[in-house]
mmCIF file of C-alpha atoms in Angstrom:
data_model
loop_
_atom_site.group_PDB
_atom_site.id
_atom_site.type_symbol
_atom_site.label_atom_id
_atom_site.label_comp_id
_atom_site.label_asym_id
_atom_site.label_seq_id
_atom_site.Cartn_x
_atom_site.Cartn_y
_atom_site.Cartn_z
ATOM 1 C CA MET A 1 105.171 105.658 7.635
ATOM 2 C CA ARG A 2 106.603 102.164 8.135
ATOM 3 C CA VAL A 3 106.491 100.804 11.676
ATOM 4 C CA VAL A 4 109.589 98.855 12.662
ATOM 5 C CA PRO A 5 108.986 96.210 15.351
ATOM 6 C CA THR A 6 110.978 96.794 18.496
ATOM 7 C CA LYS A 7 113.301 94.153 19.887
ATOM 8 C CA ASN A 8 110.913 93.530 22.772
ATOM 9 C CA LEU A 9 107.990 92.978 20.392
ATOM 10 C CA LYS A 10 110.051 90.573 18.314
ATOM 11 C CA LYS A 11 111.013 88.678 21.448
ATOM 12 C CA SER A 12 107.380 88.532 22.557
ATOM 13 C CA ILE A 13 106.239 87.166 19.194
ATOM 14 C CA LEU A 14 109.069 84.638 19.176
ATOM 15 C CA GLY A 15 108.280 83.598 22.741
ATOM 16 C CA LEU A 16 104.592 83.180 21.969
ATOM 17 C CA THR A 17 105.390 81.148 18.856
ATOM 18 C CA LEU A 18 107.720 78.863 20.780
ATOM 19 C CA ALA A 19 105.143 78.446 23.543
ATOM 20 C CA VAL A 20 102.449 77.456 21.040
ATOM 21 C CA LEU A 21 104.816 75.026 19.314
ATOM 22 C CA SER A 22 105.724 73.511 22.677
ATOM 23 C CA VAL A 23 102.065 72.952 23.511
ATOM 24 C CA VAL A 24 101.401 71.433 20.079
ATOM 25 C CA ILE A 25 104.405 69.101 20.304
ATOM 26 C CA ALA A 26 103.596 68.083 23.874
ATOM 27 C CA GLY A 27 99.932 67.501 23.059
ATOM 28 C CA ARG A 28 100.694 65.483 19.944
ATOM 29 C CA SER A 29 103.251 63.373 21.803
ATOM 30 C CA TYR A 30 100.752 62.734 24.592
ATOM 31 C CA GLN A 31 98.096 61.709 22.075
ATOM 32 C CA ILE A 32 100.413 59.315 20.211
ATOM 33 C CA LEU A 33 101.599 57.624 23.418
ATOM 34 C CA SER A 34 98.027 57.391 24.745
ATOM 35 C CA GLU A 35 96.783 55.801 21.520
ATOM 36 C CA LYS A 36 99.607 53.258 21.639
ATOM 37 C CA ASP A 37 98.748 52.419 25.246
ATOM 38 C CA ASP A 38 95.027 52.120 24.421
ATOM 39 C CA LEU A 39 95.646 49.727 21.520
ATOM 40 C CA GLU A 40 97.851 47.555 23.724
ATOM 41 C CA ARG A 41 95.120 47.364 26.368
ATOM 42 C CA TYR A 42 92.262 46.976 23.890
ATOM 43 C CA PRO A 43 93.644 45.251 20.781
ATOM 44 C CA PRO A 44 91.343 44.532 17.837
ATOM 45 C CA PRO A 45 89.399 41.304 18.470
ATOM 46 C CA GLY A 46 89.449 40.395 14.777
ATOM 47 C CA GLU A 47 91.891 40.708 11.895
ATOM 48 C CA LEU A 48 93.219 43.677 9.944
ATOM 49 C CA ILE A 49 92.933 43.101 6.181
ATOM 50 C CA GLU A 50 94.407 45.356 3.501
ATOM 51 C CA VAL A 51 91.756 46.952 1.299
ATOM 52 C CA ASN A 52 92.709 49.423 -1.418
ATOM 53 C CA GLY A 53 95.836 50.511 0.423
ATOM 54 C CA HIS A 54 94.496 50.736 3.981
ATOM 55 C CA LEU A 55 93.782 48.238 6.748
ATOM 56 C CA MET A 56 90.207 47.335 7.662
ATOM 57 C CA HIS A 57 89.090 45.425 10.737
ATOM 58 C CA ILE A 58 86.822 42.382 10.460
ATOM 59 C CA ASN A 59 85.863 39.941 13.209
ATOM 60 C CA CYS A 60 84.104 36.674 12.337
ATOM 61 C CA LEU A 61 82.609 34.267 14.883
ATOM 62 C CA GLY A 62 80.778 30.966 14.519
ATOM 63 C CA SER A 63 80.502 28.667 11.538
ATOM 64 C CA GLY A 64 78.053 27.684 8.851
ATOM 65 C CA SER A 65 76.306 29.263 5.913
ATOM 66 C CA PRO A 66 74.998 31.800 5.018
ATOM 67 C CA THR A 67 77.447 34.331 6.439
ATOM 68 C CA VAL A 68 75.892 37.286 8.283
ATOM 69 C CA ILE A 69 77.547 40.698 7.828
ATOM 70 C CA LEU A 70 76.822 43.404 10.430
ATOM 71 C CA GLU A 71 76.838 46.998 9.125
ATOM 72 C CA GLN A 72 76.652 49.710 11.768
ATOM 73 C CA GLY A 73 75.123 53.172 11.600
ATOM 74 C CA LEU A 74 76.676 56.591 11.041
ATOM 75 C CA GLY A 75 79.481 57.682 13.320
ATOM 76 C CA THR A 76 79.465 54.710 15.681
ATOM 77 C CA GLY A 77 82.655 53.676 17.444
ATOM 78 C CA GLY A 78 83.247 50.244 15.990
ATOM 79 C CA THR A 79 81.759 46.786 15.931
ATOM 80 C CA ALA A 80 83.794 45.566 18.900
ATOM 81 C CA THR A 81 81.645 47.627 21.286
ATOM 82 C CA LEU A 82 78.321 48.221 19.546
ATOM 83 C CA TRP A 83 77.553 44.737 18.216
ATOM 84 C CA GLN A 84 79.300 42.550 20.796
ATOM 85 C CA ASP A 85 76.253 40.862 22.364
ATOM 86 C CA LEU A 86 74.402 40.511 19.055
ATOM 87 C CA HIS A 87 77.576 39.193 17.443
ATOM 88 C CA GLU A 88 78.054 36.480 20.051
ATOM 89 C CA GLN A 89 74.405 35.393 20.114
ATOM 90 C CA THR A 90 74.119 35.212 16.338
ATOM 91 C CA SER A 91 77.323 33.164 16.093
ATOM 92 C CA ARG A 92 75.438 30.242 17.665
ATOM 93 C CA ILE A 93 73.318 30.098 14.508
ATOM 94 C CA THR A 94 75.846 30.642 11.726
ATOM 95 C CA ARG A 95 79.058 32.470 10.880
ATOM 96 C CA VAL A 96 78.666 36.187 11.550
ATOM 97 C CA CYS A 97 81.171 38.923 10.726
ATOM 98 C CA ALA A 98 81.243 42.443 12.122
ATOM 99 C CA TYR A 99 83.550 44.936 10.477
ATOM 100 C CA ASP A 100 84.600 48.573 10.798
ATOM 101 C CA ARG A 101 84.264 51.023 7.930
ATOM 102 C CA ALA A 102 87.291 53.158 7.055
ATOM 103 C CA GLY A 103 88.200 55.366 10.023
ATOM 104 C CA VAL A 104 85.683 53.693 12.336
ATOM 105 C CA GLY A 105 86.778 51.505 15.235
ATOM 106 C CA TYR A 106 90.012 49.722 14.378
ATOM 107 C CA SER A 107 90.040 50.431 10.632
ATOM 108 C CA GLU A 108 92.493 52.959 9.244
ATOM 109 C CA PRO A 109 91.046 56.308 8.107
ATOM 110 C CA VAL A 110 90.736 57.613 4.574
ATOM 111 C CA ASP A 111 90.092 61.300 3.989
ATOM 112 C CA ILE A 112 87.074 61.101 1.670
ATOM 113 C CA PRO A 113 83.310 61.355 2.292
ATOM 114 C CA THR A 114 81.754 58.059 3.385
ATOM 115 C CA ARG A 115 79.308 57.485 0.540
ATOM 116 C CA SER A 116 77.362 54.252 0.193
ATOM 117 C CA SER A 117 79.091 53.543 -3.116
ATOM 118 C CA ASN A 118 82.510 53.653 -1.415
ATOM 119 C CA VAL A 119 81.290 51.554 1.502
ATOM 120 C CA ALA A 120 79.911 48.859 -0.820
ATOM 121 C CA THR A 121 83.102 48.722 -2.888
ATOM 122 C CA ASN A 122 85.345 48.523 0.186
ATOM 123 C CA LEU A 123 83.179 45.861 1.833
ATOM 124 C CA HIS A 124 83.228 43.754 -1.328
ATOM 125 C CA GLU A 125 87.024 43.971 -1.489
ATOM 126 C CA LEU A 126 87.348 43.245 2.239
ATOM 127 C CA LEU A 127 85.203 40.112 2.032
ATOM 128 C CA LYS A 128 87.027 38.903 -1.077
ATOM 129 C CA ASN A 129 90.437 39.388 0.549
ATOM 130 C CA TYR A 130 89.194 37.645 3.689
ATOM 131 C CA GLY A 131 87.846 34.712 1.681
ATOM 132 C CA ILE A 132 84.075 35.339 1.801
ATOM 133 C CA GLU A 133 82.500 35.846 -1.601
ATOM 134 C CA ASP A 134 78.856 34.734 -1.638
ATOM 135 C CA ASN A 135 75.725 33.643 0.275
ATOM 136 C CA LEU A 136 75.592 36.732 2.471
ATOM 137 C CA VAL A 137 72.916 37.997 4.849
ATOM 138 C CA LEU A 138 73.418 41.744 5.237
ATOM 139 C CA VAL A 139 72.264 43.419 8.468
ATOM 140 C CA GLY A 140 72.165 47.222 8.294
ATOM 141 C CA TRP A 141 71.261 49.549 11.149
ATOM 142 C CA SER A 142 70.224 53.164 10.470
ATOM 143 C CA ARG A 143 72.567 54.640 7.827
ATOM 144 C CA GLY A 144 74.005 51.138 7.486
ATOM 145 C CA GLY A 145 70.724 50.115 5.860
ATOM 146 C CA ALA A 146 71.480 52.350 2.880
ATOM 147 C CA HIS A 147 74.979 50.878 2.677
ATOM 148 C CA VAL A 148 73.779 47.262 2.538
ATOM 149 C CA ARG A 149 71.124 48.081 -0.077
ATOM 150 C CA GLU A 150 73.823 49.696 -2.209
ATOM 151 C CA PHE A 151 75.964 46.584 -1.794
ATOM 152 C CA GLN A 152 73.068 44.367 -2.900
ATOM 153 C CA LYS A 153 72.400 46.646 -5.859
ATOM 154 C CA ARG A 154 76.025 46.363 -7.006
ATOM 155 C CA PHE A 155 76.594 42.696 -6.152
ATOM 156 C CA PRO A 156 73.138 41.034 -6.212
ATOM 157 C CA LYS A 157 74.452 37.505 -6.804
ATOM 158 C CA LEU A 158 76.395 37.597 -3.532
ATOM 159 C CA VAL A 159 73.422 38.489 -1.308
ATOM 160 C CA SER A 160 70.964 35.834 -0.116
ATOM 161 C CA GLY A 161 69.054 37.815 2.520
ATOM 162 C CA MET A 162 68.802 41.094 4.415
ATOM 163 C CA VAL A 163 67.756 42.547 7.780
ATOM 164 C CA LEU A 164 67.129 46.304 8.056
ATOM 165 C CA VAL A 165 67.241 47.660 11.611
ATOM 166 C CA ASP A 166 65.304 50.947 11.719
ATOM 167 C CA SER A 167 67.066 51.779 8.482
ATOM 168 C CA VAL A 168 67.230 55.156 6.810
ATOM 169 C CA HIS A 169 65.273 55.564 3.564
ATOM 170 C CA GLU A 170 66.929 57.134 0.538
ATOM 171 C CA LEU A 171 64.146 59.712 0.147
ATOM 172 C CA GLN A 172 63.471 60.435 3.817
ATOM 173 C CA TYR A 173 64.617 64.063 3.714
ATOM 174 C CA GLN A 174 62.169 64.799 0.916
ATOM 175 C CA ALA A 175 59.361 63.095 2.846
ATOM 176 C CA VAL A 176 59.668 64.391 6.409
ATOM 177 C CA PRO A 177 58.002 67.683 7.405
ATOM 178 C CA PRO A 178 60.351 70.692 7.510
ATOM 179 C CA ALA A 179 61.745 71.716 10.874
ATOM 180 C CA PRO A 180 59.746 74.531 12.552
ATOM 181 C CA VAL A 181 63.001 76.477 12.980
ATOM 182 C CA PRO A 182 66.544 75.550 11.945
ATOM 183 C CA PRO A 183 67.858 72.987 14.449
ATOM 184 C CA PRO A 184 70.928 73.879 16.527
ATOM 185 C CA SER A 185 74.088 73.180 14.541
ATOM 186 C CA SER A 186 77.284 71.755 15.986
ATOM 187 C CA SER A 187 79.137 71.815 12.670
ATOM 188 C CA ALA A 188 81.543 74.590 13.714
ATOM 189 C CA LEU A 189 82.392 72.767 16.943
ATOM 190 C CA TYR A 190 83.205 69.575 15.046
ATOM 191 C CA GLN A 191 85.355 71.508 12.588
ATOM 192 C CA VAL A 192 87.415 72.830 15.498
ATOM 193 C CA ALA A 193 87.419 69.478 17.307
ATOM 194 C CA GLN A 194 88.963 67.644 14.354
ATOM 195 C CA PHE A 195 92.097 69.788 14.791
ATOM 196 C CA LEU A 196 92.132 69.554 18.584
ATOM 197 C CA GLN A 197 91.742 65.777 18.793
ATOM 198 C CA PRO A 198 95.164 64.860 17.289
ATOM 199 C CA LEU A 199 96.723 67.212 19.865
ATOM 200 C CA GLY A 200 95.192 65.259 22.740
ATOM 201 C CA LEU A 201 93.002 68.141 23.901
ATOM 202 C CA LEU A 202 89.718 66.217 23.690
ATOM 203 C CA ARG A 203 91.327 63.392 25.637
ATOM 204 C CA ILE A 204 92.730 65.730 28.298
ATOM 205 C CA THR A 205 89.445 67.574 28.826
ATOM 206 C CA GLY A 206 87.430 64.340 29.049
ATOM 207 C CA LEU A 207 84.827 65.552 26.540
ATOM 208 C CA VAL A 208 84.718 62.198 24.770
ATOM 209 C CA ASP A 209 84.564 60.259 28.031
ATOM 210 C CA ALA A 210 81.475 62.196 29.103
ATOM 211 C CA GLN A 211 79.703 61.294 25.858
ATOM 212 C CA ILE A 212 80.496 57.589 26.235
ATOM 213 C CA GLN A 213 78.660 57.395 29.565
ATOM 214 C CA GLY A 214 75.289 57.721 27.837
ATOM 215 C CA PHE A 215 75.959 55.179 25.086
ATOM 216 C CA PRO A 216 73.643 52.118 24.934
ATOM 217 C CA ILE A 217 76.492 49.615 25.224
ATOM 218 C CA PRO A 218 77.483 47.204 28.034
ATOM 219 C CA GLU A 219 79.349 48.861 30.908
ATOM 220 C CA GLN A 220 82.312 46.530 30.489
ATOM 221 C CA GLU A 221 82.746 47.745 26.907
ATOM 222 C CA LYS A 222 82.802 51.468 27.722
ATOM 223 C CA PRO A 223 86.577 51.595 28.403
ATOM 224 C CA ARG A 224 87.185 50.153 24.925
ATOM 225 C CA ALA A 225 84.706 52.642 23.466
ATOM 226 C CA ARG A 226 86.556 55.525 25.163
ATOM 227 C CA ALA A 227 89.819 54.303 23.661
ATOM 228 C CA LEU A 228 88.353 54.085 20.156
ATOM 229 C CA TYR A 229 86.516 57.411 20.296
ATOM 230 C CA ASN A 230 89.680 59.144 21.534
ATOM 231 C CA MET A 231 91.656 58.131 18.430
ATOM 232 C CA SER A 232 93.117 61.076 16.499
ATOM 233 C CA HIS A 233 90.887 60.564 13.460
ATOM 234 C CA THR A 234 87.511 59.988 15.144
ATOM 235 C CA VAL A 235 86.043 63.469 14.642
ATOM 236 C CA SER A 236 87.407 63.685 11.089
ATOM 237 C CA THR A 237 85.770 60.342 10.310
ATOM 238 C CA LEU A 238 82.467 61.549 11.755
ATOM 239 C CA LEU A 239 82.622 64.601 9.495
ATOM 240 C CA ASN A 240 83.389 62.368 6.502
ATOM 241 C CA GLU A 241 80.468 60.107 7.397
ATOM 242 C CA THR A 242 78.110 63.074 7.714
ATOM 243 C CA SER A 243 79.378 64.631 4.492
ATOM 244 C CA GLY A 244 78.891 61.356 2.629
ATOM 245 C CA ALA A 245 75.344 60.988 3.946
ATOM 246 C CA ASN A 246 74.488 64.530 2.830
ATOM 247 C CA MET A 247 75.968 63.963 -0.625
ATOM 248 C CA ASP A 248 74.028 60.725 -1.047
ATOM 249 C CA SER A 249 70.831 62.463 0.063
ATOM 250 C CA GLU A 250 71.261 65.220 -2.528
ATOM 251 C CA GLU A 251 71.494 62.639 -5.319
ATOM 252 C CA ALA A 252 69.042 60.138 -3.846
ATOM 253 C CA GLN A 253 66.698 57.992 -5.880
ATOM 254 C CA ALA A 254 64.004 55.628 -4.639
ATOM 255 C CA PRO A 255 65.437 52.377 -3.235
ATOM 256 C CA SER A 256 65.672 49.534 -5.734
ATOM 257 C CA SER A 257 63.448 46.461 -5.642
ATOM 258 C CA LEU A 258 64.870 43.428 -3.854
ATOM 259 C CA GLY A 259 62.734 40.953 -5.785
ATOM 260 C CA ASN A 260 61.892 37.996 -3.540
ATOM 261 C CA LEU A 261 64.989 38.325 -1.351
ATOM 262 C CA PRO A 262 64.282 37.204 2.246
ATOM 263 C CA LEU A 263 63.936 40.520 4.099
ATOM 264 C CA VAL A 264 63.032 41.490 7.663
ATOM 265 C CA VAL A 265 62.505 45.158 8.534
ATOM 266 C CA ILE A 266 62.679 46.039 12.248
ATOM 267 C CA THR A 267 61.152 49.404 13.173
ATOM 268 C CA GLN A 268 61.330 51.447 16.379
ATOM 269 C CA GLY A 269 58.087 51.509 18.314
ATOM 270 C CA GLU A 270 58.607 53.118 21.716
ATOM 271 C CA PRO A 271 56.198 55.994 22.464
ATOM 272 C CA VAL A 272 57.041 59.387 20.969
ATOM 273 C CA ILE A 273 58.271 61.933 23.510
ATOM 274 C CA LEU A 274 59.253 65.595 23.259
ATOM 275 C CA PRO A 275 63.066 65.906 23.538
ATOM 276 C CA GLN A 276 64.333 68.432 26.053
ATOM 277 C CA GLY A 277 66.407 71.493 25.261
ATOM 278 C CA LEU A 278 64.822 72.391 21.912
ATOM 279 C CA PRO A 279 63.212 75.731 20.953
ATOM 280 C CA PRO A 280 59.469 76.047 21.788
ATOM 281 C CA ALA A 281 58.577 75.752 18.085
ATOM 282 C CA TYR A 282 59.344 72.037 18.330
ATOM 283 C CA THR A 283 56.137 70.459 19.619
ATOM 284 C CA LEU A 284 55.093 66.928 20.480
ATOM 285 C CA GLU A 285 52.777 67.013 17.466
ATOM 286 C CA TYR A 286 55.745 67.728 15.192
ATOM 287 C CA PHE A 287 57.624 64.671 16.467
ATOM 288 C CA GLN A 288 54.491 62.539 16.187
ATOM 289 C CA GLU A 289 54.238 63.568 12.540
ATOM 290 C CA LEU A 290 57.910 62.682 12.065
ATOM 291 C CA ARG A 291 57.195 59.215 13.474
ATOM 292 C CA ARG A 292 54.156 58.783 11.220
ATOM 293 C CA VAL A 293 56.229 59.566 8.127
ATOM 294 C CA TRP A 294 59.064 57.368 9.389
ATOM 295 C CA ASN A 295 56.661 54.453 9.798
ATOM 296 C CA GLU A 296 55.393 54.940 6.247
ATOM 297 C CA LEU A 297 58.953 54.872 4.942
ATOM 298 C CA GLN A 298 59.675 51.728 6.946
ATOM 299 C CA GLY A 299 56.665 50.104 5.322
ATOM 300 C CA GLU A 300 58.024 51.057 1.914
ATOM 301 C CA LEU A 301 61.308 49.361 2.766
ATOM 302 C CA ALA A 302 59.465 46.199 3.778
ATOM 303 C CA ARG A 303 57.660 46.196 0.432
ATOM 304 C CA LEU A 304 60.940 46.235 -1.501
ATOM 305 C CA SER A 305 60.748 42.432 -1.398
ATOM 306 C CA THR A 306 57.818 40.111 -2.009
ATOM 307 C CA ASN A 307 59.312 37.803 0.624
ATOM 308 C CA SER A 308 59.453 40.071 3.658
ATOM 309 C CA LYS A 309 58.011 40.842 7.047
ATOM 310 C CA GLN A 310 58.104 43.833 9.367
ATOM 311 C CA VAL A 311 58.684 43.666 13.121
ATOM 312 C CA ILE A 312 57.866 46.541 15.499
ATOM 313 C CA ALA A 313 60.259 46.971 18.433
ATOM 314 C CA SER A 314 57.636 48.324 20.820
ATOM 315 C CA GLU A 315 60.063 48.963 23.697
ATOM 316 C CA SER A 316 62.925 50.478 21.703
ATOM 317 C CA GLY A 317 63.949 53.688 20.001
ATOM 318 C CA HIS A 318 66.220 54.199 17.037
ATOM 319 C CA ALA A 319 69.507 54.183 18.956
ATOM 320 C CA ASN A 320 69.000 51.441 21.551
ATOM 321 C CA MET A 321 67.272 48.552 19.780
ATOM 322 C CA HIS A 322 70.342 46.319 19.919
ATOM 323 C CA SER A 323 70.614 46.791 23.699
ATOM 324 C CA LYS A 324 66.933 46.929 24.780
ATOM 325 C CA GLN A 325 65.484 44.205 22.541
ATOM 326 C CA PRO A 326 68.392 42.192 21.144
ATOM 327 C CA GLU A 327 66.154 39.145 20.890
ATOM 328 C CA LEU A 328 64.264 40.824 18.038
ATOM 329 C CA LEU A 329 67.458 41.277 16.042
ATOM 330 C CA VAL A 330 68.660 37.742 16.741
ATOM 331 C CA GLY A 331 65.218 36.386 15.839
ATOM 332 C CA ALA A 332 65.079 38.340 12.587
ATOM 333 C CA ILE A 333 68.541 37.171 11.546
ATOM 334 C CA SER A 334 67.650 33.598 12.496
ATOM 335 C CA ASP A 335 64.453 33.724 10.422
ATOM 336 C CA VAL A 336 66.340 34.896 7.341
ATOM 337 C CA VAL A 337 69.137 32.347 7.821
ATOM 338 C CA PHE A 338 66.747 29.397 8.119
ATOM 339 C CA ALA A 339 64.577 30.637 5.250
ATOM 340 C CA ILE A 340 67.705 30.531 3.078
ATOM 341 C CA ARG A 341 68.879 27.155 4.381
ATOM 342 C CA ASN A 342 65.477 25.539 3.912
ATOM 343 C CA ASP A 343 64.602 27.432 0.719
ATOM 344 C CA GLU A 344 61.332 28.571 2.292
ATOM 345 C CA ASP A 345 59.411 31.837 2.453
ATOM 346 C CA LEU A 346 59.707 34.050 5.512
ATOM 347 C CA ASN A 347 55.968 34.006 6.170
ATOM 348 C CA ILE A 348 56.170 30.489 7.627
ATOM 349 C CA PHE A 349 58.237 31.699 10.590
#
């Protein structure tokens, strides 16, 4: 028997549909106006350059050669907040450029996984369009380390030196001990959040603002960070970055030799602690073993070049090195720059 909807039911469905549409339209309008207001208050400090059909943000300070390029880690909110102090200090030595990958910070998003191959190609095009084509010192933090090694692999003649800041290793997931139990996953939450963010719901609830409070960035830069992380495409970009990292890991090969390229590897060294909120199967011994393997992988990265040195950041962890011991990063960059200028080996510094 066919059930025919009553007039009241039809009205209820229509009313509910209109209510949902009203919320969506209101939320989207609020988000668009808020983004416009944020960009007026916190405009990009650098320039927007067209790269393969979308705009990318690059900010160069200082003068001289070689040119230092700062490559941030996975999912960070843009060079304007994360690298500000390091950027300014390094600019006293030479020209230094910080840029935002597609969808990060002030750069326009692209809806593809952020693989190192794409990052290297886009960076090459960005630098060419900006007028920088050779004698580069690449500085890569965390996942950014894989990106700069891929760039050097593709464009070796353009790269004169490198600094790896607690960089990932291409084969790290094959090397680290398996997790005692599957770690908590937030994948489903991010999948939902990418649809809620363009509607302004993450902005309204203050979820992003709460996360920013714990970021290792200067207090005066946190309002800018809130503005950038509340952009409509932030969660989608984070998912693209994570997807790209996973895809690269599945196809990973050992990192390529860097010959005698001047190379400094900076490695976290603060004492290992047991993070809170994890299942009991995660023990201090497990995290100590993770650190031991990590240190071995960092040593392998240092041995990629015959002209390298490794520095241990004894007071810093993976995420806060640039804020807790910035002098180590500035010193490492300075050593590489002067080794290139004077055509000398790093071991004299």
